[in-house]
């Protein structure tokens, strides 16, 4: 049947009968009809059964309601019968005696009295809770003591035998009530002590909480003082043990200070009593002795308006039955409340301050560990200063401390100043150590990079970066152009204005190039200076600004530093402490940290220099020169280093004071200790720089002079001819014995040997390659001295050579004359000059004179006398020709010495120096003269014959007089023969001096 369609069709699916006729046949539709009719009959039967069951339940509910109605009627009738019975009994007793009525009235009054007491007893817990919720702990204490008094009156307390009074037997609800009131004492005590630990609690609330504690525990005022101080100490511990959340440290420290100050103010307001017979302090808003006043109002029997139930006298008709022992109830103390002696109060408070000082110092120290900057420390200090300088504290702080402690309590100075200073020193030390560590690391990495990048590569030659190339060859950096050579405001800011700018941090690239400061040196100094600037800016937050310093000075009770020398007699100081009193120690912390930082860098530099091999390679020399320039320029390229070390007062003291006395100006320069430390540090930097330059100069001199020695000691004919140069033919006139003149022709050297020229040229290249114009003068002089000394040593070895062997080339007169010319030219070029302001010459090397004497021994004495004057002329002329070409090697002292007063006032030249150092170029004439001077032949031939002892000095008198004329060098370069009558090649009068 499951296959029959009409049987599988559900009645709920039949929606449209027309569809059935479309889908099924007539028989199938009839089957569907029968199925639908069967389901309808089945549903009707189920409905009849359900209605029958619910009807039975409804009948049962109606029966139950009827029974309840009947029962209620029976109860009402029974009550009515009882009422009628009681009325009949009352009527039957109305005929008793009057004595019975009085007894009944008294019994009824006693009953009402007990009922009123019971009602009051039942209401007291609710009133106590209301007082506790309103923070009226003294009122709650009084209600609790009244409740205890009611217990005693109603005999609700357990007897000795453990049995309760008959009242509890008649009123069992009081048993629970007695149990309810027992915990009020602990609750009131706990809440009162929590008030004592509060920071923002009024003096009245503190005094009432202490009175509550005294009434509940029966303690004395001294015990109340101890409880108050213990609660405040616990509050301090709670503040110190709070979790740190960064910015909350300032709030914690301020809360500690506020709690400490508030404790003393409240101790004064609550416990202090003025001496007997003295009037009470009359300052506005400053009260004292509140504890004793409240105790007197609460416990004294004559007190009015402070009874426990005074507010309930007119409320409720039952209150009239309350006995007077309850309405007039006043709490009492177990002991007499004696005032605290001032000495005891002072000793107790001082002991509490000493105890809290240890806890506060230890706790604040642990809190300040989370402060990582001086700005944060300054913010906390300023917040404390603002708090203590507020009118509510500073107005009465001195008087309160004087009365309580017999001295003024300096909260900042005694508690916090040393902690903040120690934390500041720790932060400064950590930061400067970090700067030194990073600087040393940067130095080591820079040195490693220079050493590795300048080493020759096996395949591609020198594998050097641009920075390493600049360190090895500064001239490539000097003559390269970059966008930063001129500052961005060079077009509208003059040099004078730029010099006057005190805080100019960025220097132009051209200024760096003039001092041969390579990018590596600039990057190192810039990195270090930036870090020091951050430390200095952070430190400035802790130091006073000009406005803050004047404001604090005025608030401390002074007028101005310039108008008064002491405190004014005006109002009391508005500031509680000088927050900038430790400024010298703060600057000293940064100064010592900065000095230590630089000295650690210097130590790393010295360690690196000591590790330099005895024969350093060019790569090592690049790193040595980098460290030399770094130490030489660190003080100038790190301006913030100077600010960190000098500080404000030292910078102000470094300016000399000028005082006039008797019409004469006298400069009085006071050397500040910080200025002395800065000078000492610059000397250390300069000493380290000179040490590095000495390594470079020694290595350079050794390399160049080894080549020079090899060429000098070459004893073959080919090498001698290879190094020979052109000689000059001169005609001289000599007078014979008969008086006639004879013309002779001689040949003299006019140029040094090629190895001498190569030595000087290579030396000049090397000096210019490292930025010779920026080299310290002692370094350059030391280099020249080393070269001359080693050259003299090589010449001196010629004396020790055995000339009798065949391997040694013979020393002819011409060769000796050329060597003598070479040696004197080297001595003239590299030797020391007459120092400015000194009349004596520097000590000469005796080996040079010895070699000159030895070489002169190979020359005929008569020829030597004839050759000496023109040879000296050739030597002077060569020195003047090559002075500009050799540049720094020629010596600034010889050719371009500063003109002194020895020059005649009739000289027709107005001279302007091109540079203060006057190293390379001569003097620039400002005007020309029409006076033409012809050079006399006697200027060259008039040179006197020099003795052997007079040939060693470098500078001759004629040469000294000749070099002061502008254009002299150019005329000598133009014509080697230098005919006296020939006009100058340079027709410009400002060059030629004509």
mmCIF file with all atom_site columns, N, CA and C in Angstrom, residues 440-500:
data_model
loop_
_atom_site.group_PDB
_atom_site.id
_atom_site.type_symbol
_atom_site.label_atom_id
_atom_site.label_alt_id
_atom_site.label_comp_id
_atom_site.label_asym_id
_atom_site.label_entity_id
_atom_site.label_seq_id
_atom_site.pdbx_PDB_ins_code
_atom_site.Cartn_x
_atom_site.Cartn_y
_atom_site.Cartn_z
_atom_site.occupancy
_atom_site.B_iso_or_equiv
_atom_site.pdbx_formal_charge
_atom_site.auth_seq_id
_atom_site.auth_comp_id
_atom_site.auth_asym_id
_atom_site.auth_atom_id
_atom_site.pdbx_PDB_model_num
ATOM 1   N N  . UNK A 1 440 ? 83.452 54.587 21.822 1.00 0.00 ? 440 UNK A N  1
ATOM 2   C CA . UNK A 1 440 ? 84.589 53.676 21.672 1.00 0.00 ? 440 UNK A CA 1
ATOM 3   C C  . UNK A 1 440 ? 84.297 52.627 20.608 1.00 0.00 ? 440 UNK A C  1
ATOM 4   N N  . UNK A 1 441 ? 83.066 52.122 20.592 1.00 0.00 ? 441 UNK A N  1
ATOM 5   C CA . UNK A 1 441 ? 82.691 51.151 19.571 1.00 0.00 ? 441 UNK A CA 1
ATOM 6   C C  . UNK A 1 441 ? 82.727 51.778 18.180 1.00 0.00 ? 441 UNK A C  1
ATOM 7   N N  . UNK A 1 442 ? 82.227 53.003 18.081 1.00 0.00 ? 442 UNK A N  1
ATOM 8   C CA . UNK A 1 442 ? 82.275 53.700 16.795 1.00 0.00 ? 442 UNK A CA 1
ATOM 9   C C  . UNK A 1 442 ? 83.714 53.956 16.368 1.00 0.00 ? 442 UNK A C  1
ATOM 10  N N  . UNK A 1 443 ? 84.577 54.289 17.334 1.00 0.00 ? 443 UNK A N  1
ATOM 11  C CA . UNK A 1 443 ? 85.982 54.509 17.021 1.00 0.00 ? 443 UNK A CA 1
ATOM 12  C C  . UNK A 1 443 ? 86.645 53.235 16.519 1.00 0.00 ? 443 UNK A C  1
ATOM 13  N N  . UNK A 1 444 ? 86.413 52.130 17.236 1.00 0.00 ? 444 UNK A N  1
ATOM 14  C CA . UNK A 1 444 ? 87.031 50.866 16.833 1.00 0.00 ? 444 UNK A CA 1
ATOM 15  C C  . UNK A 1 444 ? 86.529 50.417 15.461 1.00 0.00 ? 444 UNK A C  1
ATOM 16  N N  . UNK A 1 445 ? 85.225 50.575 15.214 1.00 0.00 ? 445 UNK A N  1
ATOM 17  C CA . UNK A 1 445 ? 84.696 50.190 13.904 1.00 0.00 ? 445 UNK A CA 1
ATOM 18  C C  . UNK A 1 445 ? 85.244 51.083 12.803 1.00 0.00 ? 445 UNK A C  1
ATOM 19  N N  . UNK A 1 446 ? 85.388 52.386 13.078 1.00 0.00 ? 446 UNK A N  1
ATOM 20  C CA . UNK A 1 446 ? 85.948 53.292 12.082 1.00 0.00 ? 446 UNK A CA 1
ATOM 21  C C  . UNK A 1 446 ? 87.401 52.940 11.776 1.00 0.00 ? 446 UNK A C  1
ATOM 22  N N  . UNK A 1 447 ? 88.172 52.626 12.832 1.00 0.00 ? 447 UNK A N  1
ATOM 23  C CA . UNK A 1 447 ? 89.571 52.246 12.618 1.00 0.00 ? 447 UNK A CA 1
ATOM 24  C C  . UNK A 1 447 ? 89.664 50.946 11.827 1.00 0.00 ? 447 UNK A C  1
ATOM 25  N N  . UNK A 1 448 ? 88.818 49.973 12.167 1.00 0.00 ? 448 UNK A N  1
ATOM 26  C CA . UNK A 1 448 ? 88.823 48.712 11.431 1.00 0.00 ? 448 UNK A CA 1
ATOM 27  C C  . UNK A 1 448 ? 88.444 48.928 9.971  1.00 0.00 ? 448 UNK A C  1
ATOM 28  N N  . UNK A 1 449 ? 87.448 49.768 9.737  1.00 0.00 ? 449 UNK A N  1
ATOM 29  C CA . UNK A 1 449 ? 87.047 50.047 8.362  1.00 0.00 ? 449 UNK A CA 1
ATOM 30  C C  . UNK A 1 449 ? 88.173 50.721 7.590  1.00 0.00 ? 449 UNK A C  1
ATOM 31  N N  . UNK A 1 450 ? 88.849 51.668 8.232  1.00 0.00 ? 450 UNK A N  1
ATOM 32  C CA . UNK A 1 450 ? 89.949 52.351 7.544  1.00 0.00 ? 450 UNK A CA 1
ATOM 33  C C  . UNK A 1 450 ? 91.091 51.388 7.238  1.00 0.00 ? 450 UNK A C  1
ATOM 34  N N  . UNK A 1 451 ? 91.401 50.513 8.192  1.00 0.00 ? 451 UNK A N  1
ATOM 35  C CA . UNK A 1 451 ? 92.489 49.568 7.977  1.00 0.00 ? 451 UNK A CA 1
ATOM 36  C C  . UNK A 1 451 ? 92.137 48.568 6.886  1.00 0.00 ? 451 UNK A C  1
ATOM 37  N N  . UNK A 1 452 ? 90.879 48.076 6.918  1.00 0.00 ? 452 UNK A N  1
ATOM 38  C CA . UNK A 1 452 ? 90.484 47.058 5.948  1.00 0.00 ? 452 UNK A CA 1
ATOM 39  C C  . UNK A 1 452 ? 90.230 47.638 4.561  1.00 0.00 ? 452 UNK A C  1
ATOM 40  N N  . UNK A 1 453 ? 89.701 48.849 4.486  1.00 0.00 ? 453 UNK A N  1
ATOM 41  C CA . UNK A 1 453 ? 89.338 49.422 3.195  1.00 0.00 ? 453 UNK A CA 1
ATOM 42  C C  . UNK A 1 453 ? 90.514 50.021 2.453  1.00 0.00 ? 453 UNK A C  1
ATOM 43  N N  . UNK A 1 454 ? 91.588 50.325 3.159  1.00 0.00 ? 454 UNK A N  1
ATOM 44  C CA . UNK A 1 454 ? 92.758 50.886 2.485  1.00 0.00 ? 454 UNK A CA 1
ATOM 45  C C  . UNK A 1 454 ? 93.831 49.858 2.215  1.00 0.00 ? 454 UNK A C  1
ATOM 46  N N  . UNK A 1 455 ? 93.600 48.585 2.556  1.00 0.00 ? 455 UNK A N  1
ATOM 47  C CA . UNK A 1 455 ? 94.553 47.534 2.238  1.00 0.00 ? 455 UNK A CA 1
ATOM 48  C C  . UNK A 1 455 ? 94.458 47.214 0.751  1.00 0.00 ? 455 UNK A C  1
ATOM 49  N N  . UNK A 1 456 ? 95.573 46.969 0.086  1.00 0.00 ? 456 UNK A N  1
ATOM 50  C CA . UNK A 1 456 ? 95.519 46.672 -1.347 1.00 0.00 ? 456 UNK A CA 1
ATOM 51  C C  . UNK A 1 456 ? 94.831 45.364 -1.616 1.00 0.00 ? 456 UNK A C  1
ATOM 52  N N  . UNK A 1 457 ? 93.948 45.363 -2.611 1.00 0.00 ? 457 UNK A N  1
ATOM 53  C CA . UNK A 1 457 ? 93.247 44.153 -3.007 1.00 0.00 ? 457 UNK A CA 1
ATOM 54  C C  . UNK A 1 457 ? 94.082 43.389 -4.021 1.00 0.00 ? 457 UNK A C  1
ATOM 55  N N  . UNK A 1 458 ? 93.933 42.083 -4.020 1.00 0.00 ? 458 UNK A N  1
ATOM 56  C CA . UNK A 1 458 ? 94.748 41.233 -4.875 1.00 0.00 ? 458 UNK A CA 1
ATOM 57  C C  . UNK A 1 458 ? 94.371 41.388 -6.337 1.00 0.00 ? 458 UNK A C  1
ATOM 58  N N  . UNK A 1 459 ? 93.118 41.746 -6.616 1.00 0.00 ? 459 UNK A N  1
ATOM 59  C CA . UNK A 1 459 ? 92.656 41.778 -7.997 1.00 0.00 ? 459 UNK A CA 1
ATOM 60  C C  . UNK A 1 459 ? 92.486 43.181 -8.534 1.00 0.00 ? 459 UNK A C  1
ATOM 61  N N  . UNK A 1 460 ? 91.903 44.054 -7.745 1.00 0.00 ? 460 UNK A N  1
ATOM 62  C CA . UNK A 1 460 ? 91.492 45.355 -8.260 1.00 0.00 ? 460 UNK A CA 1
ATOM 63  C C  . UNK A 1 460 ? 92.270 46.514 -7.653 1.00 0.00 ? 460 UNK A C  1
ATOM 64  N N  . UNK A 1 461 ? 93.420 46.261 -7.107 1.00 0.00 ? 461 UNK A N  1
ATOM 65  C CA . UNK A 1 461 ? 94.199 47.335 -6.533 1.00 0.00 ? 461 UNK A CA 1
ATOM 66  C C  . UNK A 1 461 ? 93.625 47.772 -5.208 1.00 0.00 ? 461 UNK A C  1
ATOM 67  N N  . UNK A 1 462 ? 93.846 49.017 -4.840 1.00 0.00 ? 462 UNK A N  1
ATOM 68  C CA . UNK A 1 462 ? 93.344 49.481 -3.548 1.00 0.00 ? 462 UNK A CA 1
ATOM 69  C C  . UNK A 1 462 ? 91.828 49.451 -3.506 1.00 0.00 ? 462 UNK A C  1
ATOM 70  N N  . UNK A 1 463 ? 91.338 48.693 -2.582 1.00 0.00 ? 463 UNK A N  1
ATOM 71  C CA . UNK A 1 463 ? 89.887 48.606 -2.429 1.00 0.00 ? 463 UNK A CA 1
ATOM 72  C C  . UNK A 1 463 ? 89.470 49.531 -1.302 1.00 0.00 ? 463 UNK A C  1
ATOM 73  N N  . UNK A 1 464 ? 89.367 50.793 -1.559 1.00 0.00 ? 464 UNK A N  1
ATOM 74  C CA . UNK A 1 464 ? 89.082 51.776 -0.519 1.00 0.00 ? 464 UNK A CA 1
ATOM 75  C C  . UNK A 1 464 ? 87.790 52.500 -0.844 1.00 0.00 ? 464 UNK A C  1
ATOM 76  N N  . UNK A 1 465 ? 87.051 52.794 0.172  1.00 0.00 ? 465 UNK A N  1
ATOM 77  C CA . UNK A 1 465 ? 85.841 53.583 0.017  1.00 0.00 ? 465 UNK A CA 1
ATOM 78  C C  . UNK A 1 465 ? 86.202 55.056 -0.020 1.00 0.00 ? 465 UNK A C  1
ATOM 79  N N  . UNK A 1 466 ? 85.199 55.891 -0.251 1.00 0.00 ? 466 UNK A N  1
ATOM 80  C CA . UNK A 1 466 ? 85.467 57.324 -0.336 1.00 0.00 ? 466 UNK A CA 1
ATOM 81  C C  . UNK A 1 466 ? 85.949 57.866 1.007  1.00 0.00 ? 466 UNK A C  1
ATOM 82  N N  . UNK A 1 467 ? 85.355 57.373 2.117  1.00 0.00 ? 467 UNK A N  1
ATOM 83  C CA . UNK A 1 467 ? 85.799 57.851 3.424  1.00 0.00 ? 467 UNK A CA 1
ATOM 84  C C  . UNK A 1 467 ? 87.237 57.477 3.708  1.00 0.00 ? 467 UNK A C  1
ATOM 85  N N  . UNK A 1 468 ? 87.614 56.238 3.400  1.00 0.00 ? 468 UNK A N  1
ATOM 86  C CA . UNK A 1 468 ? 88.996 55.830 3.603  1.00 0.00 ? 468 UNK A CA 1
ATOM 87  C C  . UNK A 1 468 ? 89.928 56.585 2.663  1.00 0.00 ? 468 UNK A C  1
ATOM 88  N N  . UNK A 1 469 ? 89.486 56.874 1.455  1.00 0.00 ? 469 UNK A N  1
ATOM 89  C CA . UNK A 1 469 ? 90.305 57.639 0.515  1.00 0.00 ? 469 UNK A CA 1
ATOM 90  C C  . UNK A 1 469 ? 90.564 59.044 1.042  1.00 0.00 ? 469 UNK A C  1
ATOM 91  N N  . UNK A 1 470 ? 89.536 59.660 1.633  1.00 0.00 ? 470 UNK A N  1
ATOM 92  C CA . UNK A 1 470 ? 89.710 60.996 2.192  1.00 0.00 ? 470 UNK A CA 1
ATOM 93  C C  . UNK A 1 470 ? 90.664 60.981 3.379  1.00 0.00 ? 470 UNK A C  1
ATOM 94  N N  . UNK A 1 471 ? 90.648 59.931 4.187  1.00 0.00 ? 471 UNK A N  1
ATOM 95  C CA . UNK A 1 471 ? 91.572 59.863 5.315  1.00 0.00 ? 471 UNK A CA 1
ATOM 96  C C  . UNK A 1 471 ? 93.006 59.685 4.840  1.00 0.00 ? 471 UNK A C  1
ATOM 97  N N  . UNK A 1 472 ? 93.206 58.900 3.779  1.00 0.00 ? 472 UNK A N  1
ATOM 98  C CA . UNK A 1 472 ? 94.553 58.684 3.271  1.00 0.00 ? 472 UNK A CA 1
ATOM 99  C C  . UNK A 1 472 ? 95.044 59.868 2.452  1.00 0.00 ? 472 UNK A C  1
ATOM 100 N N  . UNK A 1 473 ? 94.130 60.545 1.759  1.00 0.00 ? 473 UNK A N  1
ATOM 101 C CA . UNK A 1 473 ? 94.495 61.679 0.907  1.00 0.00 ? 473 UNK A CA 1
ATOM 102 C C  . UNK A 1 473 ? 93.483 62.790 1.145  1.00 0.00 ? 473 UNK A C  1
ATOM 103 N N  . UNK A 1 474 ? 93.824 63.690 2.057  1.00 0.00 ? 474 UNK A N  1
ATOM 104 C CA . UNK A 1 474 ? 92.903 64.764 2.422  1.00 0.00 ? 474 UNK A CA 1
ATOM 105 C C  . UNK A 1 474 ? 92.747 65.757 1.272  1.00 0.00 ? 474 UNK A C  1
ATOM 106 N N  . UNK A 1 475 ? 93.746 65.854 0.437  1.00 0.00 ? 475 UNK A N  1
ATOM 107 C CA . UNK A 1 475 ? 93.646 66.807 -0.670 1.00 0.00 ? 475 UNK A CA 1
ATOM 108 C C  . UNK A 1 475 ? 92.486 66.456 -1.596 1.00 0.00 ? 475 UNK A C  1
ATOM 109 N N  . UNK A 1 476 ? 92.197 65.160 -1.752 1.00 0.00 ? 476 UNK A N  1
ATOM 110 C CA . UNK A 1 476 ? 91.031 64.785 -2.557 1.00 0.00 ? 476 UNK A CA 1
ATOM 111 C C  . UNK A 1 476 ? 89.746 65.304 -1.943 1.00 0.00 ? 476 UNK A C  1
ATOM 112 N N  . UNK A 1 477 ? 89.691 65.363 -0.635 1.00 0.00 ? 477 UNK A N  1
ATOM 113 C CA . UNK A 1 477 ? 88.510 65.906 0.047  1.00 0.00 ? 477 UNK A CA 1
ATOM 114 C C  . UNK A 1 477 ? 88.490 67.430 -0.011 1.00 0.00 ? 477 UNK A C  1
ATOM 115 N N  . UNK A 1 478 ? 89.653 68.044 0.102  1.00 0.00 ? 478 UNK A N  1
ATOM 116 C CA . UNK A 1 478 ? 89.709 69.503 0.119  1.00 0.00 ? 478 UNK A CA 1
ATOM 117 C C  . UNK A 1 478 ? 89.274 70.106 -1.204 1.00 0.00 ? 478 UNK A C  1
ATOM 118 N N  . UNK A 1 479 ? 89.656 69.478 -2.317 1.00 0.00 ? 479 UNK A N  1
ATOM 119 C CA . UNK A 1 479 ? 89.386 70.059 -3.623 1.00 0.00 ? 479 UNK A CA 1
ATOM 120 C C  . UNK A 1 479 ? 88.158 69.453 -4.290 1.00 0.00 ? 479 UNK A C  1
ATOM 121 N N  . UNK A 1 480 ? 87.342 68.746 -3.515 1.00 0.00 ? 480 UNK A N  1
ATOM 122 C CA . UNK A 1 480 ? 86.069 68.242 -4.032 1.00 0.00 ? 480 UNK A CA 1
ATOM 123 C C  . UNK A 1 480 ? 84.942 69.192 -3.636 1.00 0.00 ? 480 UNK A C  1
ATOM 124 N N  . UNK A 1 481 ? 83.964 69.308 -4.480 1.00 0.00 ? 481 UNK A N  1
ATOM 125 C CA . UNK A 1 481 ? 82.832 70.200 -4.226 1.00 0.00 ? 481 UNK A CA 1
ATOM 126 C C  . UNK A 1 481 ? 81.626 69.377 -3.782 1.00 0.00 ? 481 UNK A C  1
ATOM 127 N N  . UNK A 1 482 ? 80.880 69.950 -2.857 1.00 0.00 ? 482 UNK A N  1
ATOM 128 C CA . UNK A 1 482 ? 79.666 69.302 -2.362 1.00 0.00 ? 482 UNK A CA 1
ATOM 129 C C  . UNK A 1 482 ? 78.619 70.363 -2.080 1.00 0.00 ? 482 UNK A C  1
ATOM 130 N N  . UNK A 1 483 ? 77.383 69.904 -1.931 1.00 0.00 ? 483 UNK A N  1
ATOM 131 C CA . UNK A 1 483 ? 76.275 70.860 -1.732 1.00 0.00 ? 483 UNK A CA 1
ATOM 132 C C  . UNK A 1 483 ? 76.363 71.570 -0.396 1.00 0.00 ? 483 UNK A C  1
ATOM 133 N N  . UNK A 1 484 ? 77.019 70.982 0.569  1.00 0.00 ? 484 UNK A N  1
ATOM 134 C CA . UNK A 1 484 ? 77.073 71.582 1.902  1.00 0.00 ? 484 UNK A CA 1
ATOM 135 C C  . UNK A 1 484 ? 78.295 72.418 2.157  1.00 0.00 ? 484 UNK A C  1
ATOM 136 N N  . UNK A 1 485 ? 79.036 72.792 1.106  1.00 0.00 ? 485 UNK A N  1
ATOM 137 C CA . UNK A 1 485 ? 80.228 73.609 1.324  1.00 0.00 ? 485 UNK A CA 1
ATOM 138 C C  . UNK A 1 485 ? 79.889 74.972 1.902  1.00 0.00 ? 485 UNK A C  1
ATOM 139 N N  . UNK A 1 486 ? 78.782 75.544 1.480  1.00 0.00 ? 486 UNK A N  1
ATOM 140 C CA . UNK A 1 486 ? 78.346 76.839 1.995  1.00 0.00 ? 486 UNK A CA 1
ATOM 141 C C  . UNK A 1 486 ? 77.026 76.667 2.730  1.00 0.00 ? 486 UNK A C  1
ATOM 142 N N  . UNK A 1 487 ? 76.826 77.355 3.827  1.00 0.00 ? 487 UNK A N  1
ATOM 143 C CA . UNK A 1 487 ? 75.543 77.255 4.542  1.00 0.00 ? 487 UNK A CA 1
ATOM 144 C C  . UNK A 1 487 ? 74.404 77.790 3.698  1.00 0.00 ? 487 UNK A C  1
ATOM 145 N N  . UNK A 1 488 ? 73.207 77.362 4.022  1.00 0.00 ? 488 UNK A N  1
ATOM 146 C CA . UNK A 1 488 ? 72.039 77.755 3.228  1.00 0.00 ? 488 UNK A CA 1
ATOM 147 C C  . UNK A 1 488 ? 71.754 79.249 3.300  1.00 0.00 ? 488 UNK A C  1
ATOM 148 N N  . UNK A 1 489 ? 72.179 79.907 4.370  1.00 0.00 ? 489 UNK A N  1
ATOM 149 C CA . UNK A 1 489 ? 71.918 81.334 4.525  1.00 0.00 ? 489 UNK A CA 1
ATOM 150 C C  . UNK A 1 489 ? 73.148 82.180 4.217  1.00 0.00 ? 489 UNK A C  1
ATOM 151 N N  . UNK A 1 490 ? 74.082 81.622 3.453  1.00 0.00 ? 490 UNK A N  1
ATOM 152 C CA . UNK A 1 490 ? 75.317 82.361 3.166  1.00 0.00 ? 490 UNK A CA 1
ATOM 153 C C  . UNK A 1 490 ? 75.058 83.605 2.338  1.00 0.00 ? 490 UNK A C  1
ATOM 154 N N  . UNK A 1 491 ? 73.948 83.631 1.603  1.00 0.00 ? 491 UNK A N  1
ATOM 155 C CA . UNK A 1 491 ? 73.674 84.764 0.737  1.00 0.00 ? 491 UNK A CA 1
ATOM 156 C C  . UNK A 1 491 ? 73.237 86.007 1.473  1.00 0.00 ? 491 UNK A C  1
ATOM 157 N N  . UNK A 1 492 ? 72.710 85.887 2.665  1.00 0.00 ? 492 UNK A N  1
ATOM 158 C CA . UNK A 1 492 ? 72.188 87.064 3.368  1.00 0.00 ? 492 UNK A CA 1
ATOM 159 C C  . UNK A 1 492 ? 72.697 87.214 4.806  1.00 0.00 ? 492 UNK A C  1
ATOM 160 N N  . UNK A 1 493 ? 73.546 86.314 5.242  1.00 0.00 ? 493 UNK A N  1
ATOM 161 C CA . UNK A 1 493 ? 74.136 86.430 6.581  1.00 0.00 ? 493 UNK A CA 1
ATOM 162 C C  . UNK A 1 493 ? 75.617 86.697 6.419  1.00 0.00 ? 493 UNK A C  1
ATOM 163 N N  . UNK A 1 494 ? 76.080 87.794 6.969  1.00 0.00 ? 494 UNK A N  1
ATOM 164 C CA . UNK A 1 494 ? 77.485 88.145 6.847  1.00 0.00 ? 494 UNK A CA 1
ATOM 165 C C  . UNK A 1 494 ? 78.338 87.296 7.776  1.00 0.00 ? 494 UNK A C  1
ATOM 166 N N  . UNK A 1 495 ? 79.628 87.350 7.546  1.00 0.00 ? 495 UNK A N  1
ATOM 167 C CA . UNK A 1 495 ? 80.551 86.569 8.370  1.00 0.00 ? 495 UNK A CA 1
ATOM 168 C C  . UNK A 1 495 ? 80.538 87.082 9.807  1.00 0.00 ? 495 UNK A C  1
ATOM 169 N N  . UNK A 1 496 ? 80.466 88.385 9.971  1.00 0.00 ? 496 UNK A N  1
ATOM 170 C CA . UNK A 1 496 ? 80.458 88.939 11.325 1.00 0.00 ? 496 UNK A CA 1
ATOM 171 C C  . UNK A 1 496 ? 79.224 88.484 12.093 1.00 0.00 ? 496 UNK A C  1
ATOM 172 N N  . UNK A 1 497 ? 78.085 88.496 11.413 1.00 0.00 ? 497 UNK A N  1
ATOM 173 C CA . UNK A 1 497 ? 76.869 88.029 12.085 1.00 0.00 ? 497 UNK A CA 1
ATOM 174 C C  . UNK A 1 497 ? 76.943 86.545 12.390 1.00 0.00 ? 497 UNK A C  1
ATOM 175 N N  . UNK A 1 498 ? 77.566 85.802 11.494 1.00 0.00 ? 498 UNK A N  1
ATOM 176 C CA . UNK A 1 498 ? 77.656 84.362 11.728 1.00 0.00 ? 498 UNK A CA 1
ATOM 177 C C  . UNK A 1 498 ? 78.577 84.052 12.901 1.00 0.00 ? 498 UNK A C  1
ATOM 178 N N  . UNK A 1 499 ? 79.636 84.841 13.046 1.00 0.00 ? 499 UNK A N  1
ATOM 179 C CA . UNK A 1 499 ? 80.549 84.634 14.166 1.00 0.00 ? 499 UNK A CA 1
ATOM 180 C C  . UNK A 1 499 ? 79.867 84.981 15.478 1.00 0.00 ? 499 UNK A C  1
ATOM 181 N N  . UNK A 1 500 ? 78.991 85.987 15.445 1.00 0.00 ? 500 UNK A N  1
ATOM 182 C CA . UNK A 1 500 ? 78.322 86.417 16.666 1.00 0.00 ? 500 UNK A CA 1
ATOM 183 C C  . UNK A 1 500 ? 77.251 85.453 17.146 1.00 0.00 ? 500 UNK A C  1
#
